[in-house]
Amino acid sequence: MKKPVIAVVLGTRPEIIKVSPILSELKRQRTKYVLIHTGQHYSLVMDRIFFTDLHMQEPDFLLGVGSGTHGEQTGKILMRIEKVLIKIKPNIVLVEGDTNSVLAAALAATKLRIQVGHIEAGLRSFYREMPEEINRILTDHISDYLFAPTHISKENLLNEGIDARKIYITGNTIVDAIIRNRRRAQRKSKILTKVAIAGDHFMLLTLRRAENLENKQRLKEILSAVIELCKEYLIIFPVHPRTKNRLKDFKLLKNLKSTKKLRLLEPLGYLDFLKLQSNAQLILTDSGGIQEESCILNIPCVTLRDNTERPETIAIGSNILGGCKRQTIMHAVKIMLKKRRKWKQPFGNGTSAEKIVAILTKT
Ligand code: UD1
Ligand code: UDP
């Protein structure tokens, strides 16, 4: 039987990382594919650096949409990707995650009667104010292949009435990415020397989620916990561009810059960030992917949110919801610093990409 042509779409930092094992696998299985980059992320440190670190090929199509409001960004991707899909006529469009790029690509494809494969299907925070939650739900409901990382994500899809025959539990491709890059990161990255860290006596912080940045009071509460922790611990904080802009707008950057034991950095490439994660004492984050990575790397995590779409990490004890109040965060940190790192990560054994490509090509 003739193998299908697959259009793989990516647009942001986590998509590049999580799609990289899929591209290697497509090559290994000699499947015809094209790579489309929406350009949602475009800065050197949010985009190009990952292509270099992960030895990825250049995209075949670059849509160059850039930043904008949700409507603007989603609309531009929809218009531009439709033209490309009409031209290349793929059999399947493959998307990963929950960004505006994912929703727009899936919507364009399904209206052109092209099948859609959704990697990381079925994640739910059950918090509709989060833009990513809307993107996930809509994408799942128009997809033909739903690659759920765990039983919990499959269950979420079934509960919404999605046909069980479309759902495959495959694990998460982030495990594949970590296995491929962890040793290389330890060997190649000089980040520990660069930021003068000895041993594992530091915490790693990332903060970028819209709901934590839009409200000044909420952001100030989170930062007050960070400043409090810095009295005792060294904290490394690679700052997402969106966060940097907000900190400037709210005039909070100066105070942070003068906080002793807080190191503000530009966003890091994957090898540097993986090395920092692997060596941290504790991770504080509002990221989705970092909750998974900390769990896989055996590093305790405090999530700076009131909910998560990765409840597996809470259930096994690698992660805790710290909320966004100074007191709740401090309490969560105290608990996680005492945690025995004995959990078994639930995201698969690093063969997710292989499974996904096999499913897509056997039809
Ligand atoms: C986006 C995704 C989010 C994903 C995250 C990964 C949506 C709704 N959000 O959030 O799901 O988890 O990416 O990091 O799709 N900017 C730059 N350079 C860049 C990219 C962004 O300076 O390369 C700045 C711009 O000021 C931009 C802001 O960051 O307005 C936000 O970027 P955007 O892509 O809209 O959202 P993210 O917060 O990055
Ligand atoms: N990451 C990185 N450099 C950084 C911060 C994050 O390489 O400075 C990686 C991290 O290892 C993870 C991904 O980016 O794989 C997470 O991206 P982000 O938090 O932006 O998005 P989310 O996972 O929440 O969708």
PDB file of C-alpha atoms in Angstrom, residues 34-133:
ATOM      1  CA  VAL A  34       7.055  18.220   4.560  1.00  0.00           C
ATOM      2  CA  LEU A  35       7.826  20.497   7.486  1.00  0.00           C
ATOM      3  CA  ILE A  36       5.768  23.664   7.914  1.00  0.00           C
ATOM      4  CA  HIS A  37       6.796  26.327  10.447  1.00  0.00           C
ATOM      5  CA  THR A  38       4.109  28.904  11.222  1.00  0.00           C
ATOM      6  CA  GLY A  39       6.627  31.399  12.635  1.00  0.00           C
ATOM      7  CA  GLN A  40       4.627  31.951  15.830  1.00  0.00           C
ATOM      8  CA  HIS A  41       8.000  31.951  17.617  1.00  0.00           C
ATOM      9  CA  TYR A  42      10.772  33.633  15.649  1.00  0.00           C
ATOM     10  CA  SER A  43      13.430  35.136  17.966  1.00  0.00           C
ATOM     11  CA  LEU A  44      16.827  33.461  17.877  1.00  0.00           C
ATOM     12  CA  VAL A  45      16.433  32.210  21.463  1.00  0.00           C
ATOM     13  CA  MET A  46      12.841  31.000  20.999  1.00  0.00           C
ATOM     14  CA  ASP A  47      13.262  29.342  17.621  1.00  0.00           C
ATOM     15  CA  ARG A  48      16.527  29.040  15.666  1.00  0.00           C
ATOM     16  CA  ILE A  49      18.593  27.876  18.629  1.00  0.00           C
ATOM     17  CA  PHE A  50      16.445  24.709  18.871  1.00  0.00           C
ATOM     18  CA  PHE A  51      16.981  23.832  15.215  1.00  0.00           C
ATOM     19  CA  THR A  52      20.721  24.022  15.867  1.00  0.00           C
ATOM     20  CA  ASP A  53      20.708  22.224  19.228  1.00  0.00           C
ATOM     21  CA  LEU A  54      18.497  19.405  17.948  1.00  0.00           C
ATOM     22  CA  HIS A  55      20.210  19.119  14.541  1.00  0.00           C
ATOM     23  CA  MET A  56      16.903  19.690  12.776  1.00  0.00           C
ATOM     24  CA  GLN A  57      16.365  20.281   9.084  1.00  0.00           C
ATOM     25  CA  GLU A  58      15.159  23.649   7.810  1.00  0.00           C
ATOM     26  CA  PRO A  59      11.373  23.935   7.355  1.00  0.00           C
ATOM     27  CA  ASP A  60      10.109  23.483   3.799  1.00  0.00           C
ATOM     28  CA  PHE A  61       7.588  26.275   4.335  1.00  0.00           C
ATOM     29  CA  LEU A  62       7.920  29.208   6.702  1.00  0.00           C
ATOM     30  CA  LEU A  63       4.662  31.124   7.170  1.00  0.00           C
ATOM     31  CA  GLY A  64       6.203  34.013   9.125  1.00  0.00           C
ATOM     32  CA  VAL A  65       3.081  34.952  11.112  1.00  0.00           C
ATOM     33  CA  GLY A  66       4.897  36.379  14.161  1.00  0.00           C
ATOM     34  CA  SER A  67       3.151  37.775  17.244  1.00  0.00           C
ATOM     35  CA  GLY A  68      -0.317  39.289  17.576  1.00  0.00           C
ATOM     36  CA  THR A  69      -3.639  38.961  19.338  1.00  0.00           C
ATOM     37  CA  HIS A  70      -5.153  35.482  19.401  1.00  0.00           C
ATOM     38  CA  GLY A  71      -7.560  36.241  16.563  1.00  0.00           C
ATOM     39  CA  GLU A  72      -4.910  37.894  14.468  1.00  0.00           C
ATOM     40  CA  GLN A  73      -2.344  35.147  14.954  1.00  0.00           C
ATOM     41  CA  THR A  74      -4.785  32.258  14.503  1.00  0.00           C
ATOM     42  CA  GLY A  75      -6.379  33.934  11.481  1.00  0.00           C
ATOM     43  CA  LYS A  76      -3.056  34.584   9.762  1.00  0.00           C
ATOM     44  CA  ILE A  77      -1.923  30.986  10.252  1.00  0.00           C
ATOM     45  CA  LEU A  78      -5.258  29.692   8.961  1.00  0.00           C
ATOM     46  CA  MET A  79      -5.043  31.782   5.790  1.00  0.00           C
ATOM     47  CA  ARG A  80      -1.408  31.078   5.075  1.00  0.00           C
ATOM     48  CA  ILE A  81      -1.355  27.371   5.842  1.00  0.00           C
ATOM     49  CA  GLU A  82      -4.462  26.748   3.731  1.00  0.00           C
ATOM     50  CA  LYS A  83      -2.564  27.933   0.639  1.00  0.00           C
ATOM     51  CA  VAL A  84       0.353  25.611   1.413  1.00  0.00           C
ATOM     52  CA  LEU A  85      -1.914  22.627   2.057  1.00  0.00           C
ATOM     53  CA  ILE A  86      -3.769  23.183  -1.206  1.00  0.00           C
ATOM     54  CA  LYS A  87      -0.416  23.251  -2.987  1.00  0.00           C
ATOM     55  CA  ILE A  88       1.198  20.193  -1.421  1.00  0.00           C
ATOM     56  CA  LYS A  89      -1.945  18.057  -0.913  1.00  0.00           C
ATOM     57  CA  PRO A  90      -0.777  15.964   2.053  1.00  0.00           C
ATOM     58  CA  ASN A  91      -2.814  12.993   3.264  1.00  0.00           C
ATOM     59  CA  ILE A  92      -2.330  13.879   6.922  1.00  0.00           C
ATOM     60  CA  VAL A  93      -1.503  17.059   8.853  1.00  0.00           C
ATOM     61  CA  LEU A  94       0.326  16.319  12.100  1.00  0.00           C
ATOM     62  CA  VAL A  95       0.254  18.845  14.951  1.00  0.00           C
ATOM     63  CA  GLU A  96       1.615  18.727  18.508  1.00  0.00           C
ATOM     64  CA  GLY A  97       0.304  20.388  21.658  1.00  0.00           C
ATOM     65  CA  ASP A  98      -2.052  23.274  22.297  1.00  0.00           C
ATOM     66  CA  THR A  99      -0.860  26.477  20.670  1.00  0.00           C
ATOM     67  CA  ASN A 100      -2.611  28.806  18.246  1.00  0.00           C
ATOM     68  CA  SER A 101      -0.476  27.208  15.523  1.00  0.00           C
ATOM     69  CA  VAL A 102      -1.965  23.808  16.372  1.00  0.00           C
ATOM     70  CA  LEU A 103      -5.579  24.935  16.296  1.00  0.00           C
ATOM     71  CA  ALA A 104      -5.212  26.927  13.070  1.00  0.00           C
ATOM     72  CA  ALA A 105      -3.371  24.159  11.225  1.00  0.00           C
ATOM     73  CA  ALA A 106      -5.885  21.509  12.329  1.00  0.00           C
ATOM     74  CA  LEU A 107      -8.824  23.700  11.335  1.00  0.00           C
ATOM     75  CA  ALA A 108      -7.399  24.519   7.906  1.00  0.00           C
ATOM     76  CA  ALA A 109      -6.681  20.832   7.262  1.00  0.00           C
ATOM     77  CA  THR A 110     -10.032  19.472   8.348  1.00  0.00           C
ATOM     78  CA  LYS A 111     -11.921  21.982   6.172  1.00  0.00           C
ATOM     79  CA  LEU A 112      -9.849  20.824   3.214  1.00  0.00           C
ATOM     80  CA  ARG A 113     -10.805  17.234   4.139  1.00  0.00           C
ATOM     81  CA  ILE A 114      -7.253  16.375   5.056  1.00  0.00           C
ATOM     82  CA  GLN A 115      -6.904  14.048   8.028  1.00  0.00           C
ATOM     83  CA  VAL A 116      -5.483  15.480  11.240  1.00  0.00           C
ATOM     84  CA  GLY A 117      -3.174  13.748  13.714  1.00  0.00           C
ATOM     85  CA  HIS A 118      -2.907  15.362  17.148  1.00  0.00           C
ATOM     86  CA  ILE A 119       0.107  14.516  19.300  1.00  0.00           C
ATOM     87  CA  GLU A 120      -0.466  15.135  23.022  1.00  0.00           C
ATOM     88  CA  ALA A 121      -4.224  14.774  22.691  1.00  0.00           C
ATOM     89  CA  GLY A 122      -6.583  14.677  25.663  1.00  0.00           C
ATOM     90  CA  LEU A 123      -4.767  16.947  28.100  1.00  0.00           C
ATOM     91  CA  ARG A 124      -7.243  18.960  30.149  1.00  0.00           C
ATOM     92  CA  SER A 125      -6.781  21.571  32.871  1.00  0.00           C
ATOM     93  CA  PHE A 126     -10.577  22.014  33.053  1.00  0.00           C
ATOM     94  CA  TYR A 127      -9.870  25.742  33.191  1.00  0.00           C
ATOM     95  CA  ARG A 128     -11.453  27.416  30.186  1.00  0.00           C
ATOM     96  CA  GLU A 129      -9.830  30.804  30.751  1.00  0.00           C
ATOM     97  CA  MET A 130      -6.555  29.323  29.633  1.00  0.00           C
ATOM     98  CA  PRO A 131      -6.260  29.904  25.857  1.00  0.00           C
ATOM     99  CA  GLU A 132      -4.443  26.590  25.453  1.00  0.00           C
ATOM    100  CA  GLU A 133      -7.428  24.698  26.926  1.00  0.00           C
TER     101      GLU A 133
END
